[in-house]
Amino acid sequence: MYYVNQEQIDARLAFVPDLLQACAALESAWEARGKTAPAGGVKEADSELLLHLAQERTFHLAIETVTDVGSLLIDAFMMRDASSYEDIVEILAGEGVFGADVALVLTELVKLRRPLTQEYNTLPRSGLHPMIAKLPGALGAFAEAVPAFISKEML
């Protein structure tokens, strides 16, 4: 019998809608930015910096959500040990938690972790990052796939 820390998994997956909402808000803000002046007397450069920092934090939280849940699944179902964040995604895809299309986007996402956490002072910041548009589909699929995988494995 496996011990699945369902409470921790559920708590992290419950945060996914907030991340999806943040992606949508960031896309809207970047679109609106080109059409109107920043609100409340905020300078355009300050507004752009805030949008960049918001998207970086959204990525960081999405990475932590995916890797935390992934680590909990790996531990619960005694999968092979992961050697990196990318490996967490690879293991989960290999075990059939989600498909190759989701794995591709999540791998791209977790590769952002090092730059976001170690090279944040030199990150190029220009416009909306393409990952913002890809993330909702992959995260939504991830959040649906995890409970389905757990149910299937617990039979």
CSV table of C-alpha atoms in Angstrom, one decimal:
chain,number,residue,atom,x,y,z
A,1,MET,CA,0.0,0.0,0.0
A,2,TYR,CA,1.2,3.5,-0.9
A,3,TYR,CA,1.2,6.5,1.4
A,4,VAL,CA,0.0,9.5,-0.7
A,5,ASN,CA,0.2,12.8,1.1
A,6,GLN,CA,-3.2,13.8,-0.4
A,7,GLU,CA,-3.5,16.9,1.8
A,8,GLN,CA,-0.3,18.4,0.5
A,9,ILE,CA,-1.0,17.5,-3.1
A,10,ASP,CA,-4.5,18.9,-2.9
A,11,ALA,CA,-3.3,22.1,-1.3
A,12,ARG,CA,-0.8,22.7,-4.1
A,13,LEU,CA,-3.2,21.8,-6.9
A,14,ALA,CA,-5.7,24.1,-5.3
A,15,PHE,CA,-3.3,27.0,-6.1
A,16,VAL,CA,-3.3,26.2,-9.8
A,17,PRO,CA,-6.4,28.3,-10.6
A,18,ASP,CA,-4.6,31.3,-9.0
A,19,LEU,CA,-1.7,30.8,-11.4
A,20,LEU,CA,-4.0,30.5,-14.4
A,21,GLN,CA,-5.7,33.7,-13.3
A,22,ALA,CA,-2.3,35.4,-13.0
A,23,CYS,CA,-1.4,34.3,-16.6
A,24,ALA,CA,-4.6,35.7,-18.0
A,25,ALA,CA,-4.2,38.9,-16.0
A,26,LEU,CA,-0.6,39.3,-17.3
A,27,GLU,CA,-1.6,38.7,-20.9
A,28,SER,CA,-4.4,41.3,-20.6
A,29,ALA,CA,-2.1,43.8,-18.9
A,30,TRP,CA,0.5,43.5,-21.6
A,31,GLU,CA,-2.1,43.9,-24.3
A,32,ALA,CA,-3.6,46.9,-22.6
A,33,ARG,CA,-0.2,48.4,-21.9
A,34,GLY,CA,0.2,49.1,-25.6
A,35,LYS,CA,-3.2,50.8,-25.9
A,36,THR,CA,-3.3,53.0,-22.8
A,37,ALA,CA,-1.1,54.9,-20.5
A,38,PRO,CA,-0.3,53.3,-17.1
A,39,ALA,CA,-2.9,53.9,-14.4
A,40,GLY,CA,-2.6,56.0,-11.4
A,41,GLY,CA,0.4,58.1,-12.6
A,42,VAL,CA,2.7,55.1,-12.7
A,43,LYS,CA,5.6,55.7,-15.0
A,44,GLU,CA,5.7,53.5,-18.1
A,45,ALA,CA,9.1,52.0,-17.1
A,46,ASP,CA,7.8,51.3,-13.6
A,47,SER,CA,4.7,49.6,-15.0
A,48,GLU,CA,6.8,47.5,-17.3
A,49,LEU,CA,9.1,46.4,-14.5
A,50,LEU,CA,6.1,45.4,-12.3
A,51,LEU,CA,4.7,43.3,-15.2
A,52,HIS,CA,8.1,41.6,-15.6
A,53,LEU,CA,8.4,40.9,-11.9
A,54,ALA,CA,4.8,39.6,-11.8
A,55,GLN,CA,5.4,37.2,-14.6
A,56,GLU,CA,8.7,36.0,-13.1
A,57,ARG,CA,6.9,35.3,-9.8
A,58,THR,CA,4.1,33.5,-11.6
A,59,PHE,CA,6.7,31.3,-13.3
A,60,HIS,CA,8.5,30.7,-10.0
A,61,LEU,CA,5.3,29.7,-8.2
A,62,ALA,CA,4.2,27.5,-11.1
A,63,ILE,CA,7.6,25.7,-11.0
A,64,GLU,CA,7.4,25.2,-7.3
A,65,THR,CA,3.8,23.8,-7.6
A,66,VAL,CA,4.8,21.3,-10.3
A,67,THR,CA,8.0,20.2,-8.6
A,68,ASP,CA,6.4,19.9,-5.2
A,69,VAL,CA,3.5,17.8,-6.5
A,70,GLY,CA,5.9,15.8,-8.6
A,71,SER,CA,8.2,15.1,-5.7
A,72,LEU,CA,5.2,14.0,-3.5
A,73,LEU,CA,4.1,11.6,-6.3
A,74,ILE,CA,7.6,10.2,-6.8
A,75,ASP,CA,7.9,9.6,-3.0
A,76,ALA,CA,4.4,8.2,-2.7
A,77,PHE,CA,4.6,5.7,-5.6
A,78,MET,CA,8.3,4.9,-5.1
A,79,MET,CA,9.4,6.0,-8.5
A,80,ARG,CA,13.1,6.4,-9.2
A,81,ASP,CA,14.8,9.3,-7.6
A,82,ALA,CA,14.9,12.6,-9.6
A,83,SER,CA,18.3,14.1,-10.2
A,84,SER,CA,17.0,17.5,-11.3
A,85,TYR,CA,13.8,19.6,-11.7
A,86,GLU,CA,13.7,18.5,-15.4
A,87,ASP,CA,14.0,14.9,-14.2
A,88,ILE,CA,10.9,15.3,-12.0
A,89,VAL,CA,8.9,16.1,-15.1
A,90,GLU,CA,10.5,13.3,-17.1
A,91,ILE,CA,9.8,10.7,-14.4
A,92,LEU,CA,6.2,11.8,-14.2
A,93,ALA,CA,5.7,11.7,-17.9
A,94,GLY,CA,7.4,8.3,-18.1
A,95,GLU,CA,5.1,6.9,-15.4
A,96,GLY,CA,2.1,8.1,-17.4
A,97,VAL,CA,1.0,10.9,-15.1
A,98,PHE,CA,0.6,13.2,-18.1
A,99,GLY,CA,1.3,13.1,-21.8
A,100,ALA,CA,4.3,14.2,-23.9
A,101,ASP,CA,2.7,17.5,-24.9
A,102,VAL,CA,2.3,18.6,-21.2
A,103,ALA,CA,5.8,17.3,-20.4
A,104,LEU,CA,7.3,19.5,-23.1
A,105,VAL,CA,5.8,22.7,-21.7
A,106,LEU,CA,6.5,21.7,-18.1
A,107,THR,CA,10.1,20.9,-18.9
A,108,GLU,CA,10.4,24.3,-20.6
A,109,LEU,CA,8.9,25.8,-17.5
A,110,VAL,CA,11.2,24.2,-14.9
A,111,LYS,CA,14.3,25.1,-17.0
A,112,LEU,CA,13.4,28.7,-16.0
A,113,ARG,CA,14.0,28.0,-12.3
A,114,ARG,CA,17.8,28.5,-12.3
A,115,PRO,CA,17.6,31.9,-14.2
A,116,LEU,CA,14.7,33.0,-12.0
A,117,THR,CA,16.4,32.1,-8.7
A,118,GLN,CA,20.1,32.6,-9.5
A,119,GLU,CA,20.4,34.9,-12.4
A,120,TYR,CA,17.5,37.2,-11.6
A,121,ASN,CA,19.7,40.3,-11.7
A,122,THR,CA,20.7,39.7,-15.3
A,123,LEU,CA,17.5,38.3,-16.7
A,124,PRO,CA,16.5,39.8,-20.0
A,125,ARG,CA,13.2,41.6,-19.5
A,126,SER,CA,11.5,42.4,-22.8
A,127,GLY,CA,7.8,42.0,-23.3
A,128,LEU,CA,5.5,39.2,-22.4
A,129,HIS,CA,7.3,35.9,-22.1
A,130,PRO,CA,6.0,33.3,-24.5
A,131,MET,CA,5.6,30.8,-21.6
A,132,ILE,CA,2.7,32.9,-20.2
A,133,ALA,CA,0.5,31.8,-23.1
A,134,LYS,CA,1.6,28.1,-22.9
A,135,LEU,CA,1.4,27.7,-19.1
A,136,PRO,CA,-2.4,27.7,-18.6
A,137,GLY,CA,-3.0,24.7,-20.9
A,138,ALA,CA,-0.2,22.7,-19.4
A,139,LEU,CA,-0.9,23.6,-15.8
A,140,GLY,CA,-4.6,22.9,-16.2
A,141,ALA,CA,-3.8,19.5,-17.7
A,142,PHE,CA,-1.3,18.8,-14.9
A,143,ALA,CA,-3.9,19.6,-12.2
A,144,GLU,CA,-6.4,17.3,-13.9
A,145,ALA,CA,-3.9,14.5,-14.6
A,146,VAL,CA,-2.5,14.2,-11.0
A,147,PRO,CA,-5.7,13.2,-9.2
A,148,ALA,CA,-6.6,10.8,-12.1
A,149,PHE,CA,-3.2,9.2,-11.8
A,150,ILE,CA,-3.5,8.8,-8.1
A,151,SER,CA,-7.0,7.2,-8.4
A,152,LYS,CA,-5.8,4.8,-11.0
A,153,GLU,CA,-2.7,3.8,-9.0
A,154,MET,CA,-4.6,3.3,-5.8
A,155,LEU,CA,-7.0,0.7,-7.3
